[in-house]
Short mmCIF file of C-alpha atoms in Angstrom, two decimals:
data_model
loop_
_atom_site.label_atom_id
_atom_site.label_comp_id
_atom_site.label_asym_id
_atom_site.label_seq_id
_atom_site.Cartn_x
_atom_site.Cartn_y
_atom_site.Cartn_z
CA MET A 1 -88.78 -4.56 18.32
CA ARG A 2 -85.37 -6.75 17.89
CA ARG A 3 -84.23 -6.89 21.58
CA LEU A 4 -81.52 -9.46 20.90
CA GLU A 5 -79.84 -7.52 17.92
CA GLY A 6 -76.35 -9.04 17.43
CA LYS A 7 -76.16 -11.08 20.30
CA ARG A 8 -74.17 -14.06 20.01
CA THR A 9 -75.93 -16.95 21.15
CA ILE A 10 -75.95 -20.70 21.39
CA VAL A 11 -79.06 -23.17 22.00
CA THR A 12 -78.78 -26.57 22.86
CA GLY A 13 -81.30 -29.23 22.30
CA ALA A 14 -82.13 -26.91 19.28
CA GLY A 15 -83.21 -29.53 16.99
CA SER A 16 -86.94 -29.90 18.57
CA GLY A 17 -89.52 -28.71 20.91
CA ILE A 18 -88.49 -25.72 23.17
CA GLY A 19 -85.09 -25.64 21.82
CA ARG A 20 -86.44 -25.39 18.25
CA ALA A 21 -88.86 -22.65 19.08
CA ILE A 22 -86.02 -20.64 21.17
CA ALA A 23 -84.17 -20.66 18.43
CA HIS A 24 -86.61 -19.47 16.09
CA ARG A 25 -87.41 -16.49 18.25
CA PHE A 26 -83.99 -15.44 19.01
CA ALA A 27 -83.42 -15.23 14.97
CA ALA A 28 -86.37 -13.14 14.67
CA GLU A 29 -85.07 -10.96 17.66
CA GLY A 30 -81.64 -10.48 15.52
CA ALA A 31 -79.60 -12.66 17.38
CA HIS A 32 -76.75 -14.72 15.93
CA VAL A 33 -77.72 -18.40 16.85
CA ALA A 34 -75.75 -21.89 17.30
CA LEU A 35 -77.93 -24.48 16.87
CA ALA A 36 -76.40 -27.50 18.94
CA ASP A 37 -77.74 -30.77 18.88
CA VAL A 38 -76.89 -34.39 19.32
CA ASP A 39 -79.11 -35.20 15.85
CA GLU A 40 -77.47 -32.74 13.87
CA GLY A 41 -79.78 -33.52 10.71
CA ALA A 42 -82.47 -32.22 13.33
CA ALA A 43 -80.41 -29.04 13.95
CA ARG A 44 -79.79 -28.56 10.19
CA LYS A 45 -83.88 -29.09 9.55
CA VAL A 46 -84.31 -25.69 12.13
CA ALA A 47 -81.66 -23.84 10.49
CA ALA A 48 -83.09 -24.45 7.30
CA GLU A 49 -86.33 -23.11 8.62
CA ILE A 50 -85.07 -20.13 9.84
CA GLY A 51 -83.14 -19.31 6.59
CA GLY A 52 -79.55 -18.34 7.11
CA GLY A 53 -76.93 -16.95 9.53
CA CYS A 54 -77.24 -19.87 11.93
CA LEU A 55 -74.44 -22.21 12.85
CA VAL A 56 -74.85 -25.92 13.65
CA HIS A 57 -72.91 -27.82 15.52
CA ARG A 58 -73.67 -31.70 16.42
CA THR A 59 -73.09 -31.77 20.30
CA ASP A 60 -73.72 -34.53 22.89
CA VAL A 61 -73.43 -32.23 25.83
CA THR A 62 -72.89 -34.89 28.11
CA VAL A 63 -69.17 -34.81 26.92
CA ALA A 64 -67.02 -32.06 27.97
CA GLU A 65 -64.80 -31.72 24.82
CA GLU A 66 -68.01 -31.48 22.38
CA VAL A 67 -69.02 -28.81 24.61
CA ALA A 68 -66.02 -26.80 24.71
CA ALA A 69 -65.50 -27.14 20.66
CA LEU A 70 -69.08 -25.69 20.58
CA VAL A 71 -68.33 -22.92 22.42
CA ARG A 72 -64.98 -22.32 21.00
CA ARG A 73 -66.64 -22.35 17.53
CA ALA A 74 -69.28 -19.91 18.36
CA VAL A 75 -66.49 -17.43 19.89
CA GLU A 76 -64.29 -17.96 16.97
CA GLU A 77 -67.25 -17.26 14.22
CA TRP A 78 -68.67 -14.25 15.85
CA GLY A 79 -65.66 -13.17 18.50
CA GLY A 80 -67.40 -13.81 21.45
CA LEU A 81 -70.58 -14.93 23.01
CA ASP A 82 -73.31 -12.74 24.73
CA VAL A 83 -76.46 -15.53 25.63
CA MET A 84 -75.99 -19.72 26.45
CA VAL A 85 -79.65 -21.43 26.62
CA ASN A 86 -78.97 -25.10 28.01
CA ASN A 87 -82.06 -26.44 27.00
CA ALA A 88 -81.01 -30.27 26.14
CA GLY A 89 -82.79 -32.60 27.89
CA VAL A 90 -84.42 -36.06 28.75
CA GLY A 91 -86.89 -37.38 30.82
CA VAL A 92 -88.24 -40.98 32.07
CA ALA A 93 -91.93 -41.54 33.00
CA ALA A 94 -91.78 -44.04 36.32
CA THR A 95 -91.45 -44.41 40.27
CA THR A 96 -88.23 -44.43 41.51
CA PRO A 97 -88.38 -48.49 42.05
CA GLU A 98 -89.35 -48.80 38.30
CA THR A 99 -86.50 -46.64 37.04
CA SER A 100 -83.67 -48.47 35.99
CA GLU A 101 -80.32 -47.35 36.94
CA GLU A 102 -79.60 -46.79 33.16
CA ASP A 103 -82.00 -44.24 32.92
CA PHE A 104 -81.31 -42.64 35.94
CA GLU A 105 -77.63 -41.94 34.87
CA ARG A 106 -78.89 -40.92 31.06
CA VAL A 107 -80.98 -38.17 32.86
CA MET A 108 -78.79 -37.06 35.24
CA ASP A 109 -75.93 -37.31 32.43
CA VAL A 110 -78.17 -34.90 29.94
CA CYS A 111 -80.04 -32.70 31.97
CA VAL A 112 -77.45 -31.97 35.32
CA ARG A 113 -73.93 -32.69 33.69
CA GLY A 114 -75.07 -31.07 30.61
CA THR A 115 -76.01 -28.03 32.29
CA PHE A 116 -73.21 -27.92 34.36
CA LEU A 117 -70.42 -28.40 31.20
CA GLY A 118 -72.62 -25.62 29.15
CA MET A 119 -71.94 -23.29 31.96
CA LYS A 120 -68.35 -24.52 33.05
CA TYR A 121 -67.42 -23.37 28.99
CA ALA A 122 -70.01 -20.42 28.16
CA ILE A 123 -69.32 -18.67 31.38
CA PRO A 124 -65.69 -17.86 30.75
CA ALA A 125 -66.43 -16.87 27.20
CA MET A 126 -69.14 -14.54 28.37
CA ARG A 127 -66.47 -12.97 30.93
CA ASP A 128 -64.13 -12.30 27.93
CA SER A 129 -66.97 -10.82 25.88
CA GLY A 130 -67.81 -8.24 28.52
CA GLY A 131 -70.92 -10.09 30.14
CA GLY A 132 -73.79 -12.43 29.41
CA ALA A 133 -76.80 -14.14 30.02
CA VAL A 134 -77.42 -17.86 31.29
CA ILE A 135 -80.84 -19.38 30.83
CA ASN A 136 -80.77 -23.27 32.26
CA MET A 137 -84.01 -25.03 31.41
CA SER A 138 -85.42 -26.57 34.73
CA SER A 139 -89.35 -27.78 35.10
CA ILE A 140 -92.06 -27.37 36.90
CA ALA A 141 -91.23 -30.78 38.56
CA ALA A 142 -88.31 -29.29 40.28
CA LEU A 143 -90.94 -27.02 42.31
CA VAL A 144 -93.85 -29.61 43.10
CA GLY A 145 -94.38 -33.41 43.22
CA LEU A 146 -95.70 -35.07 40.13
CA LYS A 147 -96.65 -38.52 39.63
CA GLU A 148 -93.57 -40.94 37.87
CA ARG A 149 -91.38 -38.32 37.53
CA ALA A 150 -88.72 -38.68 40.33
CA VAL A 151 -85.56 -39.26 38.60
CA TYR A 152 -86.66 -36.10 36.24
CA SER A 153 -87.53 -34.13 39.25
CA ALA A 154 -84.29 -34.71 41.00
CA ALA A 155 -82.53 -33.78 37.74
CA LYS A 156 -84.29 -30.70 37.00
CA GLY A 157 -84.14 -29.44 40.68
CA ALA A 158 -80.21 -29.87 40.71
CA VAL A 159 -80.62 -27.64 37.62
CA LEU A 160 -82.27 -25.42 39.94
CA ALA A 161 -79.72 -25.30 42.55
CA LEU A 162 -77.09 -25.20 40.08
CA THR A 163 -78.70 -21.99 38.57
CA ARG A 164 -79.27 -20.17 41.85
CA ALA A 165 -75.18 -21.06 42.81
CA ALA A 166 -73.96 -19.85 39.52
CA ALA A 167 -75.84 -16.65 39.68
CA ILE A 168 -74.20 -15.66 43.19
CA ASP A 169 -70.80 -16.72 41.75
CA HIS A 170 -70.97 -14.91 38.53
CA VAL A 171 -73.56 -11.81 38.91
CA GLN A 172 -70.52 -9.12 39.63
CA GLU A 173 -68.55 -10.56 36.51
CA GLY A 174 -71.36 -9.36 34.25
CA VAL A 175 -72.92 -12.68 33.96
CA ARG A 176 -76.58 -13.37 34.87
CA VAL A 177 -77.65 -16.81 35.13
CA ASN A 178 -81.61 -17.80 35.24
CA ALA A 179 -83.94 -20.70 35.14
CA ILE A 180 -87.06 -21.31 33.27
CA ALA A 181 -89.59 -23.94 34.68
CA PRO A 182 -92.15 -25.04 32.22
CA GLY A 183 -94.93 -26.87 32.74
CA THR A 184 -96.25 -29.56 30.39
CA VAL A 185 -95.23 -28.33 26.72
CA GLU A 186 -96.68 -29.35 23.65
CA THR A 187 -93.20 -30.85 22.04
CA PRO A 188 -92.79 -34.25 20.59
CA TRP A 189 -92.10 -36.05 24.26
CA ILE A 190 -95.67 -36.01 24.83
CA SER A 191 -96.58 -38.12 22.30
CA ARG A 192 -93.46 -40.24 23.12
CA ILE A 193 -94.67 -40.89 26.58
CA THR A 194 -98.54 -41.42 25.44
CA ALA A 195 -97.55 -43.51 22.60
CA GLY A 196 -97.01 -46.67 24.47
CA LEU A 197 -100.59 -46.33 26.60
CA PRO A 198 -103.68 -48.14 25.96
CA ASP A 199 -105.44 -45.08 24.61
CA PRO A 200 -103.03 -42.01 23.96
CA GLU A 201 -105.48 -39.72 22.83
CA GLU A 202 -107.33 -40.23 26.27
CA ALA A 203 -104.33 -39.99 28.37
CA ARG A 204 -103.64 -36.68 26.50
CA ARG A 205 -106.94 -35.57 27.00
CA GLN A 206 -106.26 -36.11 30.85
CA MET A 207 -103.08 -34.30 30.74
CA ARG A 208 -105.00 -30.93 29.23
CA ALA A 209 -107.65 -31.46 32.04
CA ARG A 210 -104.92 -31.43 34.71
CA GLN A 211 -103.61 -27.64 33.40
CA PRO A 212 -105.62 -24.67 34.92
CA HIS A 213 -106.20 -23.23 31.86
CA GLY A 214 -107.10 -25.89 29.86
CA ARG A 215 -104.41 -26.69 26.99
CA PHE A 216 -100.58 -27.54 26.91
CA VAL A 217 -97.94 -24.55 27.37
CA ARG A 218 -96.88 -23.85 23.74
CA PRO A 219 -93.07 -24.00 22.92
CA GLU A 220 -93.05 -20.22 21.84
CA GLU A 221 -94.47 -19.06 24.96
CA VAL A 222 -91.14 -20.47 26.83
CA ALA A 223 -89.55 -19.06 24.28
CA ALA A 224 -90.69 -15.56 24.91
CA MET A 225 -89.30 -16.11 28.09
CA ALA A 226 -85.99 -17.09 27.25
CA ALA A 227 -85.89 -14.04 24.75
CA TYR A 228 -86.54 -11.89 27.93
CA LEU A 229 -84.12 -13.02 30.20
CA ALA A 230 -81.38 -12.89 27.46
CA SER A 231 -82.55 -8.93 27.01
CA GLU A 232 -81.10 -6.11 28.31
CA GLU A 233 -84.68 -6.05 29.75
CA ALA A 234 -83.94 -8.77 32.51
CA ALA A 235 -80.86 -6.71 33.57
CA SER A 236 -81.52 -7.02 36.97
CA VAL A 237 -83.20 -10.41 36.91
CA VAL A 238 -80.63 -12.76 38.50
CA GLY A 239 -81.15 -16.35 39.79
CA ALA A 240 -84.62 -16.40 39.10
CA CYS A 241 -86.99 -19.33 38.25
CA MET A 242 -89.18 -17.92 35.97
CA VAL A 243 -92.41 -20.61 35.63
CA VAL A 244 -93.98 -20.85 32.53
CA ASP A 245 -97.11 -23.28 33.64
CA GLY A 246 -100.21 -22.32 32.55
CA GLY A 247 -101.20 -22.00 36.72
CA VAL A 248 -100.40 -25.51 37.48
CA THR A 249 -98.14 -24.57 40.72
CA ALA A 250 -100.43 -21.19 41.52
CA GLY A 251 -102.37 -23.48 43.74
#
């Protein structure tokens, strides 16, 4: 069943990890997909993997003019917009005193400002299209305290707060706004944060051991949740935070 047949969608951070998996899943479900990433080459590679029917648009989600241009291009290409996935994000592994002001600003800019701008420009386009669905990428770091994730937790908590407020503001306009809170996902970010440790493989083993189901979450599992939220099956799901974490927050 192709639940997203003909849906006009944008995915930010589509060049790798969760964004790449969402782009693949949406395309497989019949959607038109605009792949947005600050790394245009990575986005073009994903488009080639999908095999056609995608737009590629280099986008820095922290720059209002670039996000506005992204939405405008999708609307001009397809005549409207149905789904916006605000997935682009960055993180830093550090305690509060160890976090530089530059890292603080970067994480807040990409995660919070990027989500805000995505909604600011996508929601009016969805209203003009008769409604739609916004999916914001939060994290279980917004729900529970995690070691050395202070700024990332704050940013993803802000994403969740934005999601809930926007959901109330726009539900009567036919725009549903929801969030996904993944746990530890097998993405290139895991490799980056463990690469500088004395024993990266041991660090990965310890991270896996903390997962109740004994492994990292797969990007495709997060993508499956995104496809559900984008579909009409989720018509009454509004302002929700859908946790995909293998049980980490269960106890």
